[in-house]
Structures are given as C-alpha cells and as structure tokens.
Short mmCIF file of C-alpha atoms in Angstrom, two decimals:
data_model
loop_
_atom_site.label_atom_id
_atom_site.label_comp_id
_atom_site.label_asym_id
_atom_site.label_seq_id
_atom_site.Cartn_x
_atom_site.Cartn_y
_atom_site.Cartn_z
CA MET A 1 -0.02 -0.05 0.12
CA ASN A 2 1.36 3.48 -0.89
CA VAL A 3 0.40 6.39 1.15
CA ILE A 4 0.78 9.98 0.59
CA VAL A 5 1.08 12.28 3.65
CA LEU A 6 0.44 15.91 3.35
CA GLY A 7 2.09 18.10 5.90
CA GLY A 8 5.51 17.72 7.51
CA GLY A 9 4.62 18.91 11.14
CA LEU A 10 4.89 16.60 13.99
CA MET A 11 1.54 14.82 13.02
CA GLY A 12 2.74 14.21 9.56
CA THR A 13 6.35 13.04 10.24
CA ALA A 14 5.33 10.85 13.17
CA SER A 15 2.62 9.35 10.88
CA ALA A 16 5.21 8.86 7.91
CA TYR A 17 7.49 7.11 10.70
CA PHE A 18 4.96 4.84 12.05
CA LEU A 19 3.43 3.95 8.51
CA ALA A 20 7.01 2.98 7.32
CA ARG A 21 7.65 0.89 10.42
CA ARG A 22 4.46 -1.14 9.66
CA GLY A 23 6.11 -1.69 6.07
CA LEU A 24 3.99 0.78 4.05
CA LYS A 25 5.61 2.98 1.42
CA VAL A 26 5.36 6.47 2.33
CA THR A 27 5.60 9.85 0.52
CA LEU A 28 5.44 12.77 2.81
CA ILE A 29 4.89 16.29 1.03
CA GLU A 30 5.78 19.41 3.01
CA ARG A 31 5.24 22.98 1.51
CA ASN A 32 8.13 24.60 3.46
CA ARG A 33 10.56 22.68 5.56
CA VAL A 34 9.74 19.66 8.09
CA GLY A 35 8.47 20.76 11.42
CA SER A 36 8.52 24.69 10.24
CA GLY A 37 4.76 25.32 10.99
CA ALA A 38 2.74 24.91 14.16
CA THR A 39 5.03 22.48 15.46
CA VAL A 40 7.96 24.81 15.81
CA ALA A 41 5.80 27.47 17.52
CA SER A 42 4.91 25.09 20.36
CA PHE A 43 5.90 25.64 23.87
CA GLY A 44 6.73 22.03 24.20
CA ASN A 45 4.47 21.24 26.83
CA ILE A 46 3.82 17.36 27.53
CA ARG A 47 1.01 17.35 29.89
CA ARG A 48 -2.34 15.40 30.40
CA SER A 49 -4.02 17.68 33.07
CA GLY A 50 -6.70 19.96 31.74
CA ARG A 51 -7.28 17.90 28.82
CA TYR A 52 -10.68 16.98 27.09
CA LEU A 53 -11.24 13.62 28.93
CA PRO A 54 -12.02 11.46 25.95
CA GLN A 55 -8.54 12.42 24.61
CA LEU A 56 -6.69 11.08 27.57
CA PRO A 57 -6.39 7.45 26.03
CA LEU A 58 -4.60 9.14 23.18
CA ALA A 59 -2.55 11.35 25.34
CA TYR A 60 -1.31 8.28 27.39
CA ARG A 61 -0.48 6.42 24.37
CA SER A 62 1.38 9.28 23.12
CA LEU A 63 3.44 9.87 26.44
CA CYS A 64 4.41 6.11 26.21
CA LEU A 65 6.12 6.90 22.82
CA TRP A 66 7.68 10.24 24.26
CA ARG A 67 9.50 7.97 26.76
CA GLU A 68 10.70 5.65 24.09
CA ALA A 69 11.60 8.55 21.64
CA GLU A 70 15.39 8.75 22.07
CA ALA A 71 15.85 5.06 21.67
CA MET A 72 13.17 4.77 18.96
CA LEU A 73 14.32 7.65 16.87
CA GLY A 74 18.30 7.45 17.66
CA GLN A 75 18.23 11.04 18.71
CA ASP A 76 17.74 12.88 21.96
CA VAL A 77 14.63 15.24 21.39
CA GLU A 78 14.97 16.75 24.77
CA PHE A 79 12.01 14.73 26.58
CA ARG A 80 12.50 15.46 30.01
CA PRO A 81 9.68 14.00 32.51
CA THR A 82 10.23 16.65 34.99
CA GLY A 83 6.47 16.77 35.88
CA HIS A 84 3.65 19.42 35.34
CA LEU A 85 2.99 21.69 38.24
CA ARG A 86 -0.46 23.54 37.69
CA LEU A 87 -0.89 26.37 40.23
CA VAL A 88 -3.98 27.40 41.84
CA PHE A 89 -4.47 31.28 42.74
CA GLY A 90 -8.13 31.43 43.78
CA GLU A 91 -11.46 29.31 44.75
CA THR A 92 -12.43 29.17 41.09
CA GLY A 93 -9.12 27.53 39.96
CA LEU A 94 -9.30 25.26 42.99
CA ALA A 95 -12.87 23.91 42.14
CA SER A 96 -11.62 23.69 38.41
CA MET A 97 -8.69 21.47 39.52
CA ARG A 98 -10.80 19.36 41.91
CA SER A 99 -13.44 18.78 39.35
CA PHE A 100 -11.17 17.72 36.55
CA SER A 101 -9.10 15.57 39.05
CA ASP A 102 -12.14 13.57 40.05
CA ALA A 103 -13.50 13.46 36.43
CA ALA A 104 -9.99 12.12 35.15
CA ARG A 105 -9.18 9.46 37.80
CA PRO A 106 -11.64 7.00 35.93
CA TRP A 107 -9.61 7.56 32.68
CA GLY A 108 -6.27 6.56 34.46
CA LEU A 109 -4.94 10.01 35.24
CA VAL A 110 -4.18 10.59 38.98
CA LEU A 111 -3.31 14.16 40.01
CA GLU A 112 -1.46 14.80 43.17
CA GLU A 113 -3.12 17.75 44.97
CA LEU A 114 -0.82 20.03 46.95
CA ASP A 115 -1.47 22.71 49.55
CA VAL A 116 0.21 25.83 50.08
CA ARG A 117 3.04 24.30 52.39
CA ASP A 118 3.61 21.53 49.82
CA VAL A 119 4.07 24.11 47.13
CA ARG A 120 6.42 26.34 49.27
CA SER A 121 8.61 23.34 50.32
CA ARG A 122 8.98 21.30 47.22
CA PHE A 123 9.07 24.31 44.62
CA PRO A 124 10.53 27.34 46.43
CA GLY A 125 10.34 30.62 44.50
CA VAL A 126 7.57 29.49 42.47
CA GLY A 127 3.91 30.80 42.84
CA PRO A 128 4.28 32.62 46.05
CA SER A 129 0.63 33.66 46.07
CA ALA A 130 -0.66 30.36 44.82
CA ILE A 131 -3.11 28.70 47.30
CA GLY A 132 -2.38 25.34 45.90
CA ALA A 133 -1.39 23.13 42.92
CA SER A 134 -1.81 19.84 41.21
CA PHE A 135 1.23 17.90 40.28
CA SER A 136 1.67 15.25 37.41
CA ALA A 137 5.02 13.60 37.97
CA GLU A 138 5.14 11.69 34.76
CA ASP A 139 4.45 14.54 32.42
CA GLY A 140 7.20 17.16 31.38
CA SER A 141 8.39 18.67 28.03
CA GLY A 142 10.33 18.08 24.82
CA ASN A 143 12.11 20.31 22.33
CA PRO A 144 9.77 21.39 19.32
CA ARG A 145 12.76 22.18 17.08
CA LEU A 146 14.02 18.58 17.19
CA ILE A 147 11.02 16.41 17.27
CA SER A 148 9.68 16.60 13.75
CA PRO A 149 13.22 16.46 11.85
CA ALA A 150 14.03 13.45 14.16
CA PHE A 151 10.69 11.62 13.00
CA ALA A 152 11.19 12.56 9.45
CA THR A 153 15.02 11.41 9.57
CA ALA A 154 13.76 7.91 11.24
CA ALA A 155 11.07 7.51 8.59
CA ARG A 156 13.63 8.21 5.81
CA ARG A 157 15.90 5.48 7.28
CA LEU A 158 12.72 3.14 6.94
CA GLY A 159 12.34 3.97 3.25
CA ALA A 160 9.91 6.98 3.41
CA GLU A 161 10.30 9.75 0.67
CA ILE A 162 10.42 13.15 2.34
CA VAL A 163 9.72 15.85 -0.07
CA GLU A 164 10.21 19.39 1.12
CA GLN A 165 9.47 22.93 -0.38
CA ALA A 166 6.83 21.27 -2.62
CA GLU A 167 3.65 23.45 -3.15
CA VAL A 168 0.48 21.16 -3.66
CA GLY A 169 -1.69 21.86 -6.78
CA ALA A 170 -4.34 19.65 -7.97
CA ILE A 171 -5.58 16.33 -6.05
CA THR A 172 -7.41 13.93 -7.97
CA ASN A 173 -9.18 10.66 -6.94
CA SER A 174 -9.69 7.79 -9.19
CA ALA A 175 -10.36 4.01 -8.91
CA SER A 176 -6.50 3.65 -8.69
CA GLY A 177 -6.23 6.04 -5.76
CA PHE A 178 -5.26 9.68 -5.27
CA HIS A 179 -3.01 11.88 -7.48
CA VAL A 180 -1.27 14.81 -6.17
CA ALA A 181 0.35 17.47 -8.37
CA THR A 182 2.92 19.50 -6.60
CA THR A 183 6.00 21.70 -7.83
CA LYS A 184 8.26 18.97 -7.09
CA GLY A 185 6.41 16.47 -9.42
CA GLN A 186 3.49 14.04 -9.39
CA PHE A 187 2.82 11.65 -6.58
CA SER A 188 0.29 8.76 -6.31
CA GLY A 189 -1.05 6.26 -3.71
CA GLU A 190 -3.91 4.32 -2.64
CA VAL A 191 -4.26 6.39 0.62
CA LEU A 192 -4.08 10.20 1.31
CA LEU A 193 -3.40 11.26 4.88
CA ASN A 194 -4.05 14.83 5.61
CA THR A 195 -1.85 16.29 8.27
CA ALA A 196 -1.72 19.67 6.87
CA GLY A 197 -2.52 21.67 10.05
CA VAL A 198 -4.62 24.68 9.52
CA TRP A 199 -4.46 24.12 5.75
CA GLY A 200 -5.97 20.63 6.44
CA ALA A 201 -9.25 22.31 6.30
CA GLN A 202 -8.84 23.30 2.76
CA ILE A 203 -7.85 19.88 1.84
CA ALA A 204 -10.90 18.42 3.33
CA ALA A 205 -12.95 21.04 1.68
CA ARG A 206 -11.79 19.58 -1.74
CA PHE A 207 -13.55 16.45 -0.86
CA GLY A 208 -16.84 17.96 0.48
CA GLU A 209 -15.84 18.24 4.06
CA ALA A 210 -16.11 21.69 5.53
CA VAL A 211 -14.50 22.19 8.95
CA PRO A 212 -14.80 25.64 10.94
CA ILE A 213 -11.13 26.44 11.64
CA GLU A 214 -9.20 29.64 12.18
CA ALA A 215 -5.52 30.41 11.85
CA ARG A 216 -3.91 31.89 14.91
CA GLY A 217 -0.47 32.45 16.41
CA PRO A 218 0.51 31.99 19.93
CA GLN A 219 3.06 34.51 21.50
CA MET A 220 6.12 32.62 22.69
CA GLY A 221 9.41 33.97 24.21
CA VAL A 222 12.70 32.88 26.07
CA THR A 223 14.79 34.86 28.58
CA GLU A 224 18.34 35.12 29.12
CA PRO A 225 19.77 32.17 31.27
CA LEU A 226 18.98 32.05 34.99
CA PRO A 227 21.15 30.40 37.56
CA HIS A 228 18.25 28.77 39.61
CA ARG A 229 16.44 25.63 38.48
CA ILE A 230 12.70 25.07 37.93
CA LEU A 231 12.32 21.43 37.33
CA PRO A 232 8.61 21.01 36.40
CA VAL A 233 6.74 22.92 33.62
CA LEU A 234 4.44 25.27 35.15
CA GLY A 235 0.84 26.13 34.39
CA VAL A 236 -2.23 27.72 35.96
CA TRP A 237 -5.80 26.25 36.69
CA GLY A 238 -7.69 29.32 35.23
CA GLY A 239 -10.58 31.55 36.03
CA ASP A 240 -8.64 33.64 38.73
CA GLY A 241 -7.19 36.28 36.76
CA THR A 242 -3.66 34.62 36.34
CA GLU A 243 -2.76 33.06 33.10
CA GLY A 244 0.36 31.63 31.24
CA TYR A 245 2.88 28.97 31.42
CA LEU A 246 6.72 28.51 31.47
CA ARG A 247 9.48 25.99 31.73
CA GLN A 248 13.32 26.34 32.37
CA VAL A 249 15.39 24.38 29.95
CA GLU A 250 18.75 22.76 30.90
CA ARG A 251 20.70 25.96 29.84
CA GLY A 252 18.81 27.89 32.25
CA ASN A 253 16.65 30.00 29.79
CA ILE A 254 12.94 30.45 30.61
CA VAL A 255 10.60 29.52 27.83
CA PHE A 256 7.21 31.13 28.09
CA GLY A 257 3.79 31.79 26.64
CA GLY A 258 0.19 32.45 27.10
CA GLY A 259 -1.13 35.43 28.99
CA VAL A 260 -2.17 37.23 25.83
CA GLU A 261 -4.73 36.86 22.79
CA ARG A 262 -3.25 34.68 19.95
CA THR A 263 -2.98 36.74 16.87
CA HIS A 264 -4.91 36.21 13.69
CA VAL A 265 -2.76 34.78 10.74
CA PRO A 266 -3.45 35.00 7.13
CA LEU A 267 -3.32 31.64 5.43
CA ASP A 268 -1.39 33.13 2.61
CA PRO A 269 1.54 33.29 3.38
CA GLY A 270 0.81 31.86 6.58
CA HIS A 271 3.58 33.78 8.48
CA ALA A 272 2.78 34.52 12.13
CA ARG A 273 4.71 37.13 14.08
CA ALA A 274 4.73 38.06 17.82
CA ASP A 275 3.48 41.16 18.86
CA PRO A 276 6.14 43.15 20.80
CA ALA A 277 3.57 45.60 22.04
CA SER A 278 2.04 43.03 24.19
CA LEU A 279 5.11 41.29 25.66
CA SER A 280 5.02 43.62 28.89
CA GLN A 281 1.45 42.44 29.47
CA GLN A 282 2.38 38.95 28.91
CA LEU A 283 5.25 39.04 31.37
CA ARG A 284 2.97 40.73 34.04
CA MET A 285 0.56 37.83 33.78
CA LEU A 286 3.38 35.51 34.37
CA LEU A 287 4.71 37.15 37.51
CA PRO A 288 2.62 35.22 39.94
CA LEU A 289 4.18 31.94 38.49
CA LEU A 290 7.79 33.24 38.88
CA PRO A 291 8.51 36.70 40.16
CA ALA A 292 11.97 36.29 39.25
CA LEU A 293 10.96 37.27 35.58
CA ALA A 294 10.82 40.97 36.69
CA LYS A 295 14.63 41.25 36.49
CA VAL A 296 15.59 39.41 33.38
CA SER A 297 15.86 40.12 29.71
CA VAL A 298 13.75 38.55 26.88
CA ILE A 299 16.32 37.46 24.19
CA ARG A 300 13.84 36.25 21.53
CA THR A 301 9.98 36.26 20.80
CA TRP A 302 8.39 34.04 18.02
CA SER A 303 5.02 32.85 16.79
CA GLY A 304 3.67 30.13 14.38
CA CYS A 305 0.45 29.30 12.49
CA GLU A 306 -1.86 27.05 14.37
CA GLY A 307 -5.29 25.67 13.45
CA TYR A 308 -8.01 26.15 15.93
CA VAL A 309 -11.25 24.32 15.26
CA ALA A 310 -14.37 25.69 16.48
CA ASP A 311 -15.06 23.26 19.10
CA GLY A 312 -11.44 22.90 20.19
CA LEU A 313 -11.14 19.40 19.30
CA PRO A 314 -9.07 17.97 16.48
CA ILE A 315 -10.04 16.25 13.45
CA MET A 316 -8.95 12.50 13.48
CA GLY A 317 -10.03 9.56 11.52
CA PRO A 318 -11.23 8.61 8.09
CA SER A 319 -12.98 10.92 5.56
CA ALA A 320 -16.83 10.73 5.66
CA THR A 321 -16.97 11.27 1.79
CA THR A 322 -14.03 9.57 0.25
CA PRO A 323 -12.71 6.15 0.87
CA GLY A 324 -8.85 6.02 1.22
CA LEU A 325 -8.80 9.49 2.86
CA PHE A 326 -7.76 10.10 6.28
CA HIS A 327 -7.36 13.36 8.32
CA ALA A 328 -5.44 14.36 11.42
CA PHE A 329 -5.48 18.23 11.84
CA GLY A 330 -6.80 21.03 13.78
CA PHE A 331 -5.30 20.35 17.29
CA SER A 332 -6.14 23.81 18.46
CA GLY A 333 -2.71 24.48 20.18
CA HIS A 334 -2.84 21.21 22.27
CA GLY A 335 -1.11 18.87 19.78
CA PHE A 336 2.41 18.63 20.79
CA GLN A 337 2.13 16.05 23.53
CA LEU A 338 -0.27 14.20 21.29
CA GLY A 339 1.93 14.13 18.22
CA PRO A 340 3.65 10.74 18.59
CA GLY A 341 0.46 8.90 19.46
CA VAL A 342 -1.42 10.64 16.59
CA GLY A 343 1.23 9.17 14.33
CA ASP A 344 0.89 5.65 15.83
CA VAL A 345 -2.94 5.77 15.84
CA MET A 346 -3.14 6.90 12.21
CA ALA A 347 -0.77 4.23 11.11
CA GLU A 348 -2.62 1.64 12.87
CA LEU A 349 -5.87 2.80 11.38
CA ILE A 350 -4.52 3.05 8.03
CA ALA A 351 -2.80 -0.41 7.97
CA LEU A 352 -5.44 -2.49 9.98
CA GLY A 353 -8.78 -0.46 9.27
CA GLN A 354 -9.16 0.04 13.08
CA THR A 355 -7.42 1.33 16.14
CA GLU A 356 -7.60 0.51 19.87
CA THR A 357 -7.49 4.14 20.77
CA PRO A 358 -10.99 5.79 20.78
CA LEU A 359 -11.39 8.54 18.25
CA HIS A 360 -15.18 8.77 18.06
CA ASP A 361 -15.46 12.51 19.38
CA PHE A 362 -12.77 13.73 16.70
CA ARG A 363 -14.75 12.40 13.62
CA ILE A 364 -15.28 14.93 10.80
CA GLU A 365 -18.76 13.86 10.61
CA ARG A 366 -19.54 15.96 13.58
CA PHE A 367 -19.48 19.17 11.26
CA LEU A 368 -21.19 17.57 8.35
CA GLN A 369 -23.97 16.60 10.77
CA THR A 370 -24.16 20.23 12.01
CA ALA A 371 -24.43 21.50 8.58
CA CYS A 372 -27.25 19.16 7.75
#
C-alpha cells in the first residue's frame, strides 16, 4: 500500500515514521521545511492535566512513545519527565482542579493535590501567592525544534520519501487512488493522509468536508539564562485572573507563553509574528508564577501558524465522503504532547482498518451533521 502524507509537522512526520515501520510505502509532502509550521511554534508542553477527557487514552499512548523517543528515533529530542505543576490562585481555580481531577481518575490520570505548604517546600520561588496546585509527575516537556526532523530522519531510514518545499496543486481521486500534483512532481498512492495543520481544512473541503477553523498564532518567548533551576513545567488552573505557562530548559533559559490573545494569521502566506507591544502585558501575567521574571531580559520572541477548530477538538479519522482519505489536523494548540500518539494511531488505522484508541469524538462527521 502506498500512502501520501500531506504536511510535515509533528503529526505528519510521526505518521510517516509509524506507517513506514509497519512496512507501508510512504511519501510525505511538505510545502516548506519539515517542522517549520505549528510544531516549531509550540511551547513544548507534554501534559495530560486539563485535557478533554476522551482525549486521555490518546494522550497516554503518546506519553509512552515520548518515553521511548530517544531510543526509537536514535536522537535525543529533549523529552524530560520533570513533571507538570499547575498552580491554583483562587477558589475558581481550586474548584476547576478538583473537578477535573475527580473526572480524570476513571480515565487513568491521577493528579497529586498540593496545599500551600507543599508548594512552598517542594518548589521554592514558584507561585508565592498560589493557594495550592496539582502535580503530574510523569509529564514534562520536549524540544519542538528537534522532534519533527527526528521523526522525518527516522522515517527516511525506513524507506519513506520526504519531499520538502513542494507546493501542492491539484489533487484527484480515481479508482486507482489519489494523484497529487506538486511543484516537485506528481505523486500517487492508494491512501491520502491529511496532516496539513490549519491548511488541512482546505484539503478536506476539496472532498466536500467543511471544517470551521481559524489560523492563529501564539506569542512565545525565551529569557536570558537564570542560575536557579525550575524542574517542572508550570501552568495555571484558570479563572482567577492569572494565566500563562513557562519552563526552564537545561541551559537556564525560561521559555514562556500564554497570557495574551493569539493573533489572527492570514493563511497566505501563513507567517505568524509575535507582537512586541503585548510582551510587557504577557510578562506581567506570568509574574505570579515566577516573580524572578521581573529582573531578566527577553532575548527572543516568536510565533507560528496554528489551526483552531470551532469546538477546540482535532479532526482525526477516516473521511466521511471519500474512501482512502484520512485526516489528522486542527489540534487547536494542544497537539504537541499528542503528536507521537497521533502518528501511531493513524498508522494503525490505515494499516489495519481500526485502532484500539477511541477517536469517536474527533470524527469529521460532527461538522457535516451540523451543516445538515
């Protein structure tokens, strides 16, 4: 079976790797460079807390693959299971944390609830005004700049063809399969996997499947190195006026995001830019998490083009209109942790016709039914 994968972000490269590992012939087509879209804009958060509950089986499957990533791909992609500490700053956040924790337990996620003394003693210098937190010890972070190229390189070693800087033109479907015209030539396959991020909706629309999606860009930044060490990724249980997230990398720099509105991004050319005017507001929102940010310099900011589906959930699974067409796009800013699992699940679904991981809530049919 020949499979064409459209889109070379984390979802596409992971899918190409797992498809090739199952013995399928794979051609991945990317309009720019592998990993240059939404993936590289990611914060690098590998978390399960706060997720849509039916997404947790996929998140757990993906976490298991993150643990294996270095051995599997032959490269350190900087997965660090440092834990995920989510701070609480008021009663609304406390209620949100406890409600999620209770609901997630039957799905296999057990969060440790910390009180004020726990936070102070275990994580000094973090969240001085926090009234508590949740802690998920097995979660952590990875490097968004390394993971997609690592999957692409590993897929290539297994025989996959990786075609970069190829603009996609006409896509036709016949009894023999799919035919994709690009600026780098013609490609054919019995199966077409759409992992084109926010542009995935345009691919789906060619086959009569409309998805309400917006292109938006997060504002990310990194500071100069700091001498102290913050091991876990920091986030917030929302609703009490404090937002944002941050982590400290091994070199000492603080990577941060959130706290400001994501910018709207035109799909053509799809380049997202950070807004320097909002940087001071963003840093103010982050100070309750880490007061030390008041005295450091920001050395770089960036953004990227992410696809946000109207209901906040991704599109995953087979097409509702076209046999042989599959979708995995629209992860709405929550896809980095899921990436390896998405690739494994889509390869399983394409190769075997079914998957053990539930995808029902992510079917593209949910929008076709709404339109009717």
